[in-house]
Structures are given as structure tokens and as C-alpha cells.
Short mmCIF file of N, CA, C and O and ligand atoms in Angstrom, two decimals:
data_model
loop_
_atom_site.label_atom_id
_atom_site.label_comp_id
_atom_site.label_asym_id
_atom_site.label_seq_id
_atom_site.Cartn_x
_atom_site.Cartn_y
_atom_site.Cartn_z
N MET A 1 15.08 -3.06 -7.00
CA MET A 1 14.05 -3.58 -5.91
C MET A 1 13.22 -4.42 -6.71
O MET A 1 12.62 -4.23 -7.43
N ASP A 2 12.67 -5.43 -5.83
CA ASP A 2 11.55 -6.40 -5.99
C ASP A 2 10.55 -5.93 -5.79
O ASP A 2 9.91 -5.66 -4.55
N ILE A 3 9.38 -5.50 -6.75
CA ILE A 3 8.44 -5.12 -6.63
C ILE A 3 7.56 -6.15 -6.60
O ILE A 3 7.67 -6.95 -7.65
N LYS A 4 6.40 -6.31 -5.75
CA LYS A 4 5.56 -7.64 -5.64
C LYS A 4 4.24 -7.19 -6.16
O LYS A 4 3.37 -6.42 -5.32
N MET A 5 3.79 -7.32 -7.48
CA MET A 5 2.28 -6.93 -7.78
C MET A 5 1.67 -8.38 -7.84
O MET A 5 2.36 -9.40 -8.29
N ILE A 6 0.74 -8.37 -7.43
CA ILE A 6 -0.42 -9.72 -7.49
C ILE A 6 -1.34 -9.28 -8.17
O ILE A 6 -2.13 -8.36 -8.65
N GLN A 7 -1.47 -10.54 -9.37
CA GLN A 7 -2.58 -10.05 -10.35
C GLN A 7 -3.72 -11.25 -9.83
O GLN A 7 -3.73 -12.18 -9.57
N PHE A 8 -4.93 -10.33 -10.03
CA PHE A 8 -6.21 -10.98 -9.58
C PHE A 8 -6.78 -11.48 -10.63
O PHE A 8 -6.86 -10.86 -11.88
N GLN A 9 -7.79 -12.81 -10.62
CA GLN A 9 -8.58 -13.29 -11.46
C GLN A 9 -9.93 -12.27 -11.56
O GLN A 9 -10.42 -12.00 -10.39
N SER A 10 -10.60 -11.88 -12.67
CA SER A 10 -11.64 -11.21 -12.81
C SER A 10 -12.43 -12.26 -13.24
O SER A 10 -12.36 -12.74 -14.38
N HIS A 11 -13.92 -12.34 -12.48
CA HIS A 11 -14.76 -13.47 -13.05
C HIS A 11 -15.63 -12.31 -13.85
O HIS A 11 -16.79 -11.81 -13.41
N GLY A 12 -15.55 -11.95 -15.06
CA GLY A 12 -16.38 -11.03 -15.91
C GLY A 12 -17.26 -12.05 -16.75
O GLY A 12 -16.87 -13.28 -16.99
N ASP A 13 -18.25 -11.38 -16.74
CA ASP A 13 -19.47 -12.01 -17.68
C ASP A 13 -20.01 -10.91 -18.37
O ASP A 13 -19.71 -9.60 -18.49
N GLU A 14 -21.28 -11.05 -19.15
CA GLU A 14 -21.79 -9.87 -19.90
C GLU A 14 -22.37 -9.04 -19.01
O GLU A 14 -22.78 -7.72 -19.25
N ARG A 15 -22.33 -9.11 -17.66
CA ARG A 15 -22.91 -8.19 -16.49
C ARG A 15 -21.81 -7.30 -16.16
O ARG A 15 -21.99 -5.99 -15.80
N GLY A 16 -20.60 -7.76 -16.44
CA GLY A 16 -19.24 -6.79 -15.79
C GLY A 16 -18.48 -7.59 -15.53
O GLY A 16 -18.55 -8.86 -15.52
N GLU A 17 -17.60 -7.02 -14.34
CA GLU A 17 -16.63 -7.85 -13.92
C GLU A 17 -16.45 -8.07 -12.34
O GLU A 17 -17.27 -7.07 -11.73
N LEU A 18 -16.12 -8.64 -11.91
CA LEU A 18 -15.88 -9.21 -10.30
C LEU A 18 -14.79 -9.55 -9.76
O LEU A 18 -14.36 -10.62 -10.47
N VAL A 19 -14.10 -9.42 -8.74
CA VAL A 19 -12.72 -9.58 -8.32
C VAL A 19 -13.07 -9.93 -7.11
O VAL A 19 -13.67 -9.00 -6.38
N ALA A 20 -12.87 -11.12 -6.56
CA ALA A 20 -12.70 -11.65 -5.02
C ALA A 20 -11.60 -11.81 -4.54
O ALA A 20 -10.52 -12.34 -5.05
N LEU A 21 -11.19 -11.33 -3.37
CA LEU A 21 -9.74 -11.45 -2.64
C LEU A 21 -10.34 -12.28 -1.28
O LEU A 21 -11.07 -11.76 -0.23
N GLU A 22 -9.51 -13.03 -1.07
CA GLU A 22 -9.67 -14.12 0.20
C GLU A 22 -8.17 -14.02 0.87
O GLU A 22 -7.00 -14.00 0.32
N GLN A 23 -8.38 -13.78 2.32
CA GLN A 23 -6.90 -14.06 3.12
C GLN A 23 -6.38 -15.18 2.77
O GLN A 23 -6.92 -16.25 2.55
N ASN A 24 -4.92 -15.21 3.04
CA ASN A 24 -4.04 -16.23 2.80
C ASN A 24 -4.35 -17.03 1.58
O ASN A 24 -3.84 -18.37 1.05
N ARG A 25 -5.21 -16.59 0.48
CA ARG A 25 -4.99 -17.06 -0.89
C ARG A 25 -4.33 -15.66 -1.75
O ARG A 25 -3.12 -15.56 -1.87
N GLU A 26 -5.39 -14.79 -2.40
CA GLU A 26 -4.95 -14.05 -3.18
C GLU A 26 -4.00 -12.96 -2.31
O GLU A 26 -3.15 -12.52 -2.86
N ILE A 27 -4.46 -12.93 -1.31
CA ILE A 27 -3.90 -11.77 -0.27
C ILE A 27 -2.94 -12.61 0.75
O ILE A 27 -3.67 -13.33 1.21
N PRO A 28 -1.62 -12.39 0.75
CA PRO A 28 -0.75 -13.47 1.21
C PRO A 28 -0.49 -12.83 2.93
O PRO A 28 0.51 -13.27 3.34
N PHE A 29 -1.62 -12.65 3.49
CA PHE A 29 -1.76 -12.71 4.94
C PHE A 29 -3.26 -12.73 5.43
O PHE A 29 -4.24 -12.45 4.86
N GLU A 30 -3.42 -12.65 6.66
CA GLU A 30 -4.81 -12.49 7.32
C GLU A 30 -5.18 -10.89 7.22
O GLU A 30 -4.70 -9.98 7.88
N ILE A 31 -6.44 -10.84 6.72
CA ILE A 31 -7.12 -9.37 6.38
C ILE A 31 -7.46 -8.98 7.77
O ILE A 31 -8.54 -9.59 8.19
N ARG A 32 -7.03 -7.96 8.49
CA ARG A 32 -7.65 -7.53 9.61
C ARG A 32 -8.30 -6.14 9.41
O ARG A 32 -8.69 -5.77 10.34
N ARG A 33 -7.67 -5.54 8.58
CA ARG A 33 -8.64 -4.16 8.39
C ARG A 33 -8.71 -3.69 6.87
O ARG A 33 -7.60 -4.13 6.24
N VAL A 34 -9.68 -3.05 6.43
CA VAL A 34 -9.82 -2.45 5.20
C VAL A 34 -10.01 -1.15 5.27
O VAL A 34 -10.85 -0.50 6.13
N TYR A 35 -9.40 -0.30 4.66
CA TYR A 35 -9.67 1.19 4.10
C TYR A 35 -9.37 1.83 2.89
O TYR A 35 -8.68 0.63 2.17
N TYR A 36 -9.92 2.40 2.72
CA TYR A 36 -9.68 3.21 1.12
C TYR A 36 -9.88 4.79 1.51
O TYR A 36 -10.26 5.53 2.28
N MET A 37 -9.07 5.29 0.27
CA MET A 37 -9.06 6.58 0.17
C MET A 37 -9.45 6.97 -1.22
O MET A 37 -9.50 6.96 -2.08
N TYR A 38 -10.45 8.15 -0.99
CA TYR A 38 -10.98 8.94 -2.02
C TYR A 38 -11.06 10.12 -2.16
O TYR A 38 -10.67 10.71 -1.12
N GLY A 39 -11.65 10.99 -2.96
CA GLY A 39 -11.67 12.35 -3.19
C GLY A 39 -10.36 13.23 -2.81
O GLY A 39 -10.28 14.04 -2.10
N THR A 40 -9.08 12.41 -3.19
CA THR A 40 -7.89 12.96 -3.14
C THR A 40 -7.36 14.09 -3.88
O THR A 40 -7.83 13.88 -5.03
N ASN A 41 -7.08 14.98 -3.43
CA ASN A 41 -6.78 16.22 -4.07
C ASN A 41 -5.33 15.78 -4.90
O ASN A 41 -4.47 15.31 -4.37
N PRO A 42 -5.56 15.73 -6.20
CA PRO A 42 -4.16 15.41 -7.04
C PRO A 42 -3.08 15.94 -7.09
O PRO A 42 -1.99 15.58 -7.55
N SER A 43 -3.00 17.34 -6.11
CA SER A 43 -1.68 17.82 -5.99
C SER A 43 -0.98 17.59 -4.75
O SER A 43 0.11 18.01 -4.54
N ILE A 44 -1.56 16.78 -4.18
CA ILE A 44 -1.21 16.55 -2.45
C ILE A 44 -0.35 15.03 -2.86
O ILE A 44 -0.51 14.09 -3.59
N GLU A 45 0.67 14.91 -1.65
CA GLU A 45 1.12 13.55 -1.48
C GLU A 45 0.76 12.84 -0.46
O GLU A 45 0.37 13.54 0.77
N ARG A 46 0.34 11.45 -0.01
CA ARG A 46 0.05 10.81 1.19
C ARG A 46 1.23 10.07 1.52
O ARG A 46 2.12 9.82 1.02
N GLY A 47 1.03 9.34 2.74
CA GLY A 47 1.89 8.45 3.34
C GLY A 47 3.18 9.30 3.63
O GLY A 47 2.89 10.07 4.78
N HIS A 48 4.34 8.80 3.33
CA HIS A 48 5.40 9.70 3.92
C HIS A 48 5.68 8.95 5.31
O HIS A 48 6.01 9.78 6.58
N HIS A 49 5.93 7.56 5.39
CA HIS A 49 5.90 7.06 6.19
C HIS A 49 6.39 5.28 5.95
O HIS A 49 6.32 4.99 5.01
N ALA A 50 6.97 4.74 6.97
CA ALA A 50 6.95 3.18 7.01
C ALA A 50 6.35 2.53 8.11
O ALA A 50 5.82 3.21 8.90
N HIS A 51 6.20 1.26 7.96
CA HIS A 51 5.66 0.53 9.30
C HIS A 51 6.70 -0.60 9.54
O HIS A 51 7.32 -1.15 8.87
N LYS A 52 6.42 -0.84 11.19
CA LYS A 52 7.38 -1.66 11.42
C LYS A 52 6.86 -2.88 11.09
O LYS A 52 7.84 -3.98 11.03
N ASN A 53 5.69 -3.29 11.21
CA ASN A 53 5.14 -4.72 11.27
C ASN A 53 4.21 -4.79 10.24
O ASN A 53 4.05 -5.94 9.56
N LEU A 54 3.25 -3.89 9.81
CA LEU A 54 2.09 -4.20 9.00
C LEU A 54 2.69 -4.32 7.48
O LEU A 54 3.58 -3.92 6.82
N LYS A 55 1.73 -5.33 6.83
CA LYS A 55 1.92 -5.61 5.74
C LYS A 55 0.71 -5.19 4.81
O LYS A 55 -0.38 -5.46 5.43
N GLN A 56 0.60 -4.84 3.76
CA GLN A 56 -0.51 -4.16 2.87
C GLN A 56 -0.55 -4.42 1.32
O GLN A 56 0.53 -4.52 0.88
N VAL A 57 -1.96 -4.67 0.99
CA VAL A 57 -1.90 -4.86 -0.51
C VAL A 57 -2.84 -3.47 -0.93
O VAL A 57 -3.76 -3.24 -0.35
N LEU A 58 -2.23 -2.81 -1.72
CA LEU A 58 -2.71 -1.65 -2.36
C LEU A 58 -3.43 -1.87 -3.77
O LEU A 58 -2.87 -2.26 -4.64
N ILE A 59 -4.70 -1.55 -3.93
CA ILE A 59 -5.54 -1.68 -5.26
C ILE A 59 -6.06 -0.51 -5.67
O ILE A 59 -6.80 0.16 -4.69
N CYS A 60 -5.58 0.23 -6.53
CA CYS A 60 -6.56 1.25 -7.29
C CYS A 60 -7.81 0.60 -7.88
O CYS A 60 -7.77 0.37 -9.02
N VAL A 61 -8.84 0.54 -7.27
CA VAL A 61 -10.15 -0.05 -7.71
C VAL A 61 -10.85 1.13 -8.78
O VAL A 61 -11.50 0.73 -9.32
N ASN A 62 -10.66 2.14 -8.79
CA ASN A 62 -11.05 3.04 -9.69
C ASN A 62 -10.17 4.20 -10.07
O ASN A 62 -9.36 4.84 -8.97
N GLY A 63 -9.78 4.68 -11.22
CA GLY A 63 -8.94 5.63 -11.62
C GLY A 63 -7.18 5.28 -11.36
O GLY A 63 -7.13 4.15 -11.52
N SER A 64 -6.59 6.15 -10.99
CA SER A 64 -5.13 5.62 -10.80
C SER A 64 -4.23 6.57 -9.91
O SER A 64 -4.87 7.61 -9.64
N CYS A 65 -3.33 6.37 -9.70
CA CYS A 65 -2.27 6.75 -8.52
C CYS A 65 -0.89 6.42 -8.66
O CYS A 65 -0.76 5.08 -9.42
N LYS A 66 -0.28 6.92 -7.99
CA LYS A 66 1.52 6.43 -8.20
C LYS A 66 1.90 6.32 -6.90
O LYS A 66 1.30 6.81 -5.52
N ILE A 67 2.61 5.07 -6.77
CA ILE A 67 3.59 4.87 -5.35
C ILE A 67 4.73 4.82 -5.49
O ILE A 67 5.33 4.29 -6.33
N ARG A 68 5.37 5.64 -4.54
CA ARG A 68 6.89 5.73 -4.52
C ARG A 68 7.54 5.02 -3.52
O ARG A 68 6.66 4.86 -2.18
N LEU A 69 8.15 4.04 -3.56
CA LEU A 69 8.29 3.06 -2.77
C LEU A 69 10.03 2.95 -2.30
O LEU A 69 10.77 3.28 -3.37
N PHE A 70 10.62 3.18 -0.99
CA PHE A 70 12.22 3.00 -0.85
C PHE A 70 12.21 2.09 0.37
O PHE A 70 11.62 1.94 1.18
N ASP A 71 13.24 1.27 -0.19
CA ASP A 71 13.52 0.18 1.12
C ASP A 71 14.63 0.25 2.16
O ASP A 71 15.00 -0.32 2.47
N GLY A 72 14.93 1.80 1.86
CA GLY A 72 16.43 2.20 2.56
C GLY A 72 17.46 2.25 1.76
O GLY A 72 18.47 2.98 2.07
N TYR A 73 17.34 1.66 0.40
CA TYR A 73 18.60 1.60 -0.37
C TYR A 73 18.46 1.74 -1.62
O TYR A 73 18.98 2.38 -2.48
N GLU A 74 17.14 1.32 -2.49
CA GLU A 74 16.61 1.61 -3.41
C GLU A 74 15.48 2.13 -3.53
O GLU A 74 14.18 1.79 -2.82
N LYS A 75 15.21 2.84 -4.76
CA LYS A 75 13.69 3.50 -4.80
C LYS A 75 13.07 2.95 -6.18
O LYS A 75 13.71 2.31 -7.09
N ALA A 76 11.68 2.82 -6.07
CA ALA A 76 10.75 2.46 -6.94
C ALA A 76 9.72 3.18 -7.26
O ALA A 76 9.04 3.74 -5.92
N GLU A 77 9.09 3.20 -8.44
CA GLU A 77 7.88 3.98 -8.68
C GLU A 77 6.98 2.87 -9.35
O GLU A 77 7.20 2.39 -10.35
N VAL A 78 5.48 2.80 -9.09
CA VAL A 78 4.77 1.77 -9.46
C VAL A 78 3.21 2.67 -9.69
O VAL A 78 2.98 3.49 -9.03
N VAL A 79 2.92 2.38 -10.95
CA VAL A 79 1.49 3.14 -11.27
C VAL A 79 0.32 2.17 -11.02
O VAL A 79 0.53 1.00 -11.55
N LEU A 80 -0.72 2.61 -10.20
CA LEU A 80 -1.62 1.66 -9.93
C LEU A 80 -2.78 2.30 -10.95
O LEU A 80 -3.20 3.38 -10.68
N ASP A 81 -3.19 1.37 -11.80
CA ASP A 81 -4.38 1.89 -12.65
C ASP A 81 -5.36 0.72 -13.43
O ASP A 81 -6.02 1.00 -14.00
N ASN A 82 -4.99 -0.57 -12.38
CA ASN A 82 -5.80 -1.68 -12.84
C ASN A 82 -6.35 -2.48 -11.71
O ASN A 82 -5.81 -2.75 -10.84
N PRO A 83 -7.75 -2.48 -11.41
CA PRO A 83 -8.61 -2.92 -10.36
C PRO A 83 -8.28 -4.62 -10.46
O PRO A 83 -8.49 -5.16 -9.25
N LYS A 84 -7.34 -5.13 -11.35
CA LYS A 84 -7.01 -6.67 -11.27
C LYS A 84 -5.59 -6.74 -10.84
O LYS A 84 -5.13 -8.04 -10.94
N GLU A 85 -5.03 -5.76 -10.33
CA GLU A 85 -3.87 -5.94 -9.55
C GLU A 85 -3.43 -5.36 -8.29
O GLU A 85 -4.09 -4.13 -8.08
N GLY A 86 -2.86 -5.80 -7.49
CA GLY A 86 -2.35 -5.16 -6.24
C GLY A 86 -1.00 -5.09 -5.97
O GLY A 86 -0.34 -6.13 -6.45
N LEU A 87 -0.35 -4.32 -5.19
CA LEU A 87 0.96 -4.04 -5.10
C LEU A 87 1.15 -4.24 -3.17
O LEU A 87 0.35 -3.98 -2.58
N LEU A 88 1.97 -5.52 -3.23
CA LEU A 88 2.37 -5.82 -1.80
C LEU A 88 3.13 -4.67 -1.27
O LEU A 88 4.38 -4.75 -1.83
N VAL A 89 2.79 -4.15 -0.07
CA VAL A 89 3.78 -3.40 0.24
C VAL A 89 4.34 -4.03 2.01
O VAL A 89 3.32 -4.11 2.76
N GLU A 90 5.50 -4.72 1.84
CA GLU A 90 6.09 -5.42 2.99
C GLU A 90 6.20 -4.23 3.99
O GLU A 90 6.41 -2.97 3.83
N SER A 91 6.66 -4.61 5.45
CA SER A 91 6.94 -3.79 6.32
C SER A 91 8.47 -3.22 6.09
O SER A 91 8.92 -3.76 5.24
N PHE A 92 8.63 -2.13 6.85
CA PHE A 92 10.02 -1.30 6.77
C PHE A 92 10.09 -0.80 5.39
O PHE A 92 11.13 -0.79 4.89
N MET A 93 9.17 -0.63 4.42
CA MET A 93 9.10 0.25 3.14
C MET A 93 8.52 1.44 3.28
O MET A 93 7.35 1.52 4.00
N TRP A 94 9.42 2.19 3.09
CA TRP A 94 9.07 4.04 2.96
C TRP A 94 7.91 4.14 1.86
O TRP A 94 8.34 3.85 0.93
N ARG A 95 6.65 4.52 2.07
CA ARG A 95 5.62 4.70 0.89
C ARG A 95 5.46 6.19 0.69
O ARG A 95 4.93 6.96 1.91
N GLU A 96 5.28 6.62 -0.40
CA GLU A 96 4.65 7.74 -0.72
C GLU A 96 3.39 7.60 -1.71
O GLU A 96 3.97 6.94 -2.93
N MET A 97 2.33 8.49 -1.72
CA MET A 97 1.51 7.86 -2.72
C MET A 97 0.96 9.55 -3.43
O MET A 97 1.02 10.45 -2.63
N TYR A 98 1.09 9.39 -4.64
CA TYR A 98 0.71 10.82 -5.38
C TYR A 98 0.10 10.73 -6.44
O TYR A 98 -0.23 9.49 -7.30
N ASP A 99 -0.12 11.78 -7.25
CA ASP A 99 -0.64 11.83 -8.76
C ASP A 99 -2.04 11.27 -8.67
O ASP A 99 -2.43 10.23 -9.70
N PHE A 100 -2.90 11.17 -7.75
CA PHE A 100 -4.28 10.70 -7.77
C PHE A 100 -4.99 11.21 -8.93
O PHE A 100 -5.03 12.43 -9.34
N SER A 101 -5.67 10.54 -9.62
CA SER A 101 -6.51 10.76 -10.79
C SER A 101 -8.04 11.23 -10.31
O SER A 101 -8.14 10.93 -9.08
N ASP A 102 -8.52 12.07 -11.33
CA ASP A 102 -9.74 12.39 -10.75
C ASP A 102 -10.77 11.11 -10.41
O ASP A 102 -10.48 10.09 -11.20
N GLN A 103 -11.62 10.88 -9.43
CA GLN A 103 -12.00 9.96 -9.23
C GLN A 103 -11.38 8.52 -8.76
O GLN A 103 -11.92 7.44 -8.74
N ALA A 104 -10.18 8.76 -8.27
CA ALA A 104 -9.18 7.67 -7.83
C ALA A 104 -9.78 7.21 -6.41
O ALA A 104 -10.06 8.05 -5.42
N VAL A 105 -9.95 6.08 -6.34
CA VAL A 105 -10.18 5.09 -5.17
C VAL A 105 -8.95 4.09 -4.82
O VAL A 105 -8.80 3.07 -5.82
N LEU A 106 -8.37 4.41 -3.74
CA LEU A 106 -7.05 3.70 -3.36
C LEU A 106 -7.63 2.74 -2.08
O LEU A 106 -8.02 2.99 -1.14
N LEU A 107 -7.76 1.57 -2.58
CA LEU A 107 -8.28 0.22 -1.80
C LEU A 107 -7.24 -0.30 -1.20
O LEU A 107 -6.33 -0.67 -1.46
N VAL A 108 -7.14 -0.31 0.45
CA VAL A 108 -5.88 -1.20 1.21
C VAL A 108 -6.44 -2.14 1.94
O VAL A 108 -7.26 -2.03 2.71
N LEU A 109 -5.55 -3.38 2.04
CA LEU A 109 -6.00 -4.59 2.75
C LEU A 109 -4.55 -4.48 3.59
O LEU A 109 -3.62 -4.77 3.16
N ALA A 110 -5.12 -4.61 4.98
CA ALA A 110 -3.84 -4.46 6.00
C ALA A 110 -4.14 -5.62 7.04
O ALA A 110 -4.86 -6.24 7.23
N SER A 111 -2.75 -6.11 7.14
CA SER A 111 -2.55 -7.09 7.85
C SER A 111 -2.87 -7.29 9.72
O SER A 111 -2.87 -7.98 10.47
N GLU A 112 -2.95 -5.59 9.96
CA GLU A 112 -3.11 -5.41 11.37
C GLU A 112 -3.77 -4.37 11.53
O GLU A 112 -4.43 -3.46 10.59
N TYR A 113 -4.52 -4.61 12.84
CA TYR A 113 -5.28 -3.28 13.23
C TYR A 113 -4.68 -2.21 13.02
O TYR A 113 -3.48 -1.98 13.32
N TYR A 114 -5.26 -1.11 13.10
CA TYR A 114 -4.62 0.31 13.43
C TYR A 114 -4.01 0.64 14.41
O TYR A 114 -4.35 0.51 15.60
N ASP A 115 -2.80 0.97 14.39
CA ASP A 115 -1.93 0.91 15.54
C ASP A 115 -0.79 2.23 15.12
O ASP A 115 0.42 1.84 14.51
N GLU A 116 -0.86 3.39 15.87
CA GLU A 116 -0.20 4.70 15.47
C GLU A 116 1.31 4.04 15.98
O GLU A 116 2.18 4.84 15.24
N SER A 117 1.56 3.26 16.86
CA SER A 117 2.86 3.10 17.28
C SER A 117 3.46 2.26 16.44
O SER A 117 4.87 1.92 16.34
N ASP A 118 3.18 1.60 15.29
CA ASP A 118 3.55 0.91 14.23
C ASP A 118 4.22 1.78 13.24
O ASP A 118 5.01 1.51 12.28
N TYR A 119 3.95 2.98 13.11
CA TYR A 119 4.30 4.08 12.23
C TYR A 119 5.68 4.56 12.47
O TYR A 119 6.14 4.69 13.67
N VAL A 120 6.32 4.75 11.36
CA VAL A 120 7.74 5.34 11.36
C VAL A 120 7.68 6.36 10.56
O VAL A 120 7.53 6.55 9.25
N ARG A 121 7.32 7.82 11.09
CA ARG A 121 7.27 9.07 10.41
C ARG A 121 8.31 10.01 10.03
O ARG A 121 8.08 10.82 9.14
N ASP A 122 9.09 9.86 10.76
CA ASP A 122 10.44 10.25 10.58
C ASP A 122 11.61 9.91 9.29
O ASP A 122 12.09 8.61 9.88
N PHE A 123 11.78 10.57 8.21
CA PHE A 123 12.77 9.79 7.38
C PHE A 123 14.06 9.38 8.07
O PHE A 123 14.70 8.57 7.74
N GLN A 124 14.71 10.36 9.04
CA GLN A 124 16.17 10.07 9.25
C GLN A 124 15.86 8.95 10.18
O GLN A 124 16.80 7.80 10.46
N GLU A 125 14.86 8.57 11.24
CA GLU A 125 14.58 7.63 12.07
C GLU A 125 14.43 6.34 11.16
O GLU A 125 14.94 5.15 11.88
N TYR A 126 13.84 6.43 10.13
CA TYR A 126 13.36 5.27 9.42
C TYR A 126 14.85 4.79 8.83
O TYR A 126 15.24 3.76 8.94
N GLN A 127 15.89 5.78 8.29
CA GLN A 127 17.01 5.14 7.71
C GLN A 127 17.71 4.67 9.07
O GLN A 127 18.83 3.91 8.44
N ASP A 128 17.99 5.26 9.78
CA ASP A 128 18.79 4.47 11.04
C ASP A 128 18.15 3.24 11.49
O ASP A 128 19.11 2.19 11.64
N MET A 129 16.96 3.14 11.45
CA MET A 129 16.12 1.90 11.78
C MET A 129 16.83 0.52 10.67
O MET A 129 17.24 -0.40 10.88
N ILE A 130 16.87 1.14 9.58
CA ILE A 130 17.36 0.19 8.30
C ILE A 130 18.81 -0.08 8.34
O ILE A 130 18.81 -1.42 8.49
N ARG A 131 19.41 0.94 8.95
CA ARG A 131 21.20 0.52 9.04
C ARG A 131 21.10 -0.21 10.21
O ARG A 131 22.21 -1.14 9.86
N ALA A 132 20.46 -0.03 11.11
CA ALA A 132 20.70 -1.02 12.29
C ALA A 132 20.46 -2.26 12.23
O ALA A 132 20.92 -3.19 12.74
N MET A 133 19.47 -2.55 11.24
CA MET A 133 19.20 -3.85 10.93
C MET A 133 20.11 -4.74 10.19
O MET A 133 19.63 -6.18 9.82
N LYS A 134 20.86 -4.08 9.39
CA LYS A 134 21.95 -4.75 8.55
C LYS A 134 22.75 -5.75 9.00
O LYS A 134 23.09 -5.51 10.25
C1 T46 B 201 -0.24 3.74 4.61
C2 T46 B 201 -1.06 4.28 3.88
C3 T46 B 201 -0.75 3.32 1.92
C4 T46 B 201 -7.77 5.61 11.14
O1 T46 B 201 -8.13 6.08 12.17
N1 T46 B 201 -7.48 4.40 10.97
C5 T46 B 201 -6.69 3.81 9.81
O2 T46 B 201 -6.90 2.42 9.74
C6 T46 B 201 -6.18 4.62 9.13
C7 T46 B 201 -5.00 4.16 7.76
C8 T46 B 201 -6.10 5.97 9.16
N2 T46 B 201 -6.88 6.70 10.17
C9 T46 B 201 -6.80 7.93 10.45
C10 T46 B 201 -5.44 8.38 10.99
C11 T46 B 201 -5.42 9.88 10.19
O3 T46 B 201 -6.23 10.77 11.05
O4 T46 B 201 -7.02 8.69 9.26
C12 T46 B 201 -6.08 9.72 9.09
C13 T46 B 201 -5.40 9.94 7.66
O5 T46 B 201 -4.41 8.65 8.08
P1 T46 B 201 -2.77 9.07 7.49
O6 T46 B 201 -2.65 10.05 7.33
O7 T46 B 201 -2.12 7.94 8.09
O8 T46 B 201 -3.16 8.61 6.12
P2 T46 B 201 -1.93 8.28 4.52
O9 T46 B 201 -2.85 8.08 3.52
O10 T46 B 201 -0.83 9.08 4.62
O11 T46 B 201 -1.50 6.50 5.05
C14 T46 B 201 -2.35 5.20 5.10
C15 T46 B 201 -2.28 5.02 5.89
O12 T46 B 201 -2.24 5.31 7.62
C16 T46 B 201 -0.78 4.15 6.02
O13 T46 B 201 -0.74 3.03 6.98
O14 T46 B 201 0.32 2.63 4.34
O15 T46 B 201 -2.24 4.87 3.71
#
């Protein structure tokens, strides 16, 4: 599976690091929503769904976590532990987030406003949709 990691420039100096992200530049879409998760219990998994339309870039800005992706045919696993890189998750990708470290903060830049009707939360329904798209 083609994993799309985006490398960000960090403007570091003697004071520390700064990463700036702009829509349609570092982030390959218009950013309509930003959310982040923190205080995540390391023994739980989040996600377990796909989106019909939404595109997102996931950045672990502190600590680390793992992302399991499935495109309907192939699986991949990505470790996010670097605030200078983001994982592009396209629509119709099944995603699961797990193994959150202590103090992990997962920042998400999203292409659309929150819309529950965009979620596919049933795995069988997801697989049926992927097969139908072939
Ligand atoms: C995704 C992965 C990476 C809102 O009210 N607005 C929002 O924008 C979001 C994202 C969530 N919520 C509410 C809905 C639930 O009551 O926050 C609660 C937790 O959301 P959810 O269970 O969907 O969280 P995750 O971590 O399973 O999934 C989230 C995103 O929902 C999803 O789009 O791709 O992170």
C-alpha cells in the first residue's frame, strides 16, 4: 500500500522549533477542521472506521502512537513519533489508532466539517463498499 507521509520544515533556532502548516501548501487540501486527542489510555484503540469523503493529515505533535490502515485490500502500520511529519489518510481508508504513549497528542487536520453521515463504522459495510467501487 502506498503510505503518504508528508515531511514538514521546522524553523528551528536557539529558542526551539516551530512548524507552520498552510492549506493547499504543506497540507494538500483546504483545512475546515482541526481536532486533537490527548490523555489517551494506552491500552485502548480508537478509530475503527473509514470516511466516504473526508481527507485528513495526522500528526503526533507529542509522544507517539501507531496507525493501522487498510484500503480494502492491503494493510499497513505506521508509527507517528515525529512532529515534523504527517500521515495523509485519504477517503475510504479504514483506520485504527493504538499504542498511544504517555503524553501523546495526536493532532488532526481535516478537509471537512464534522459529519457523522460521512463515517463508515461497520467493517462489513466498508468491505462491501470497496468491492462495489472496483
Ligand atoms: C478519524 C480519527 C483519526 C466531534 O464532536 N467533532 C469532531 O470533529 C470529532 C472528530 C469528534 N467529535 C465527537 C464524536 C464523539 O462523540 O467526539 C467523540 C469522539 O469521536 P470518535 O469516537 O469518532 O473518535 P475517534 O478517535 O475514534 O476518531 C477520530 C475521528 O472521529 C475520525 O474522523 O479519522 O479520529
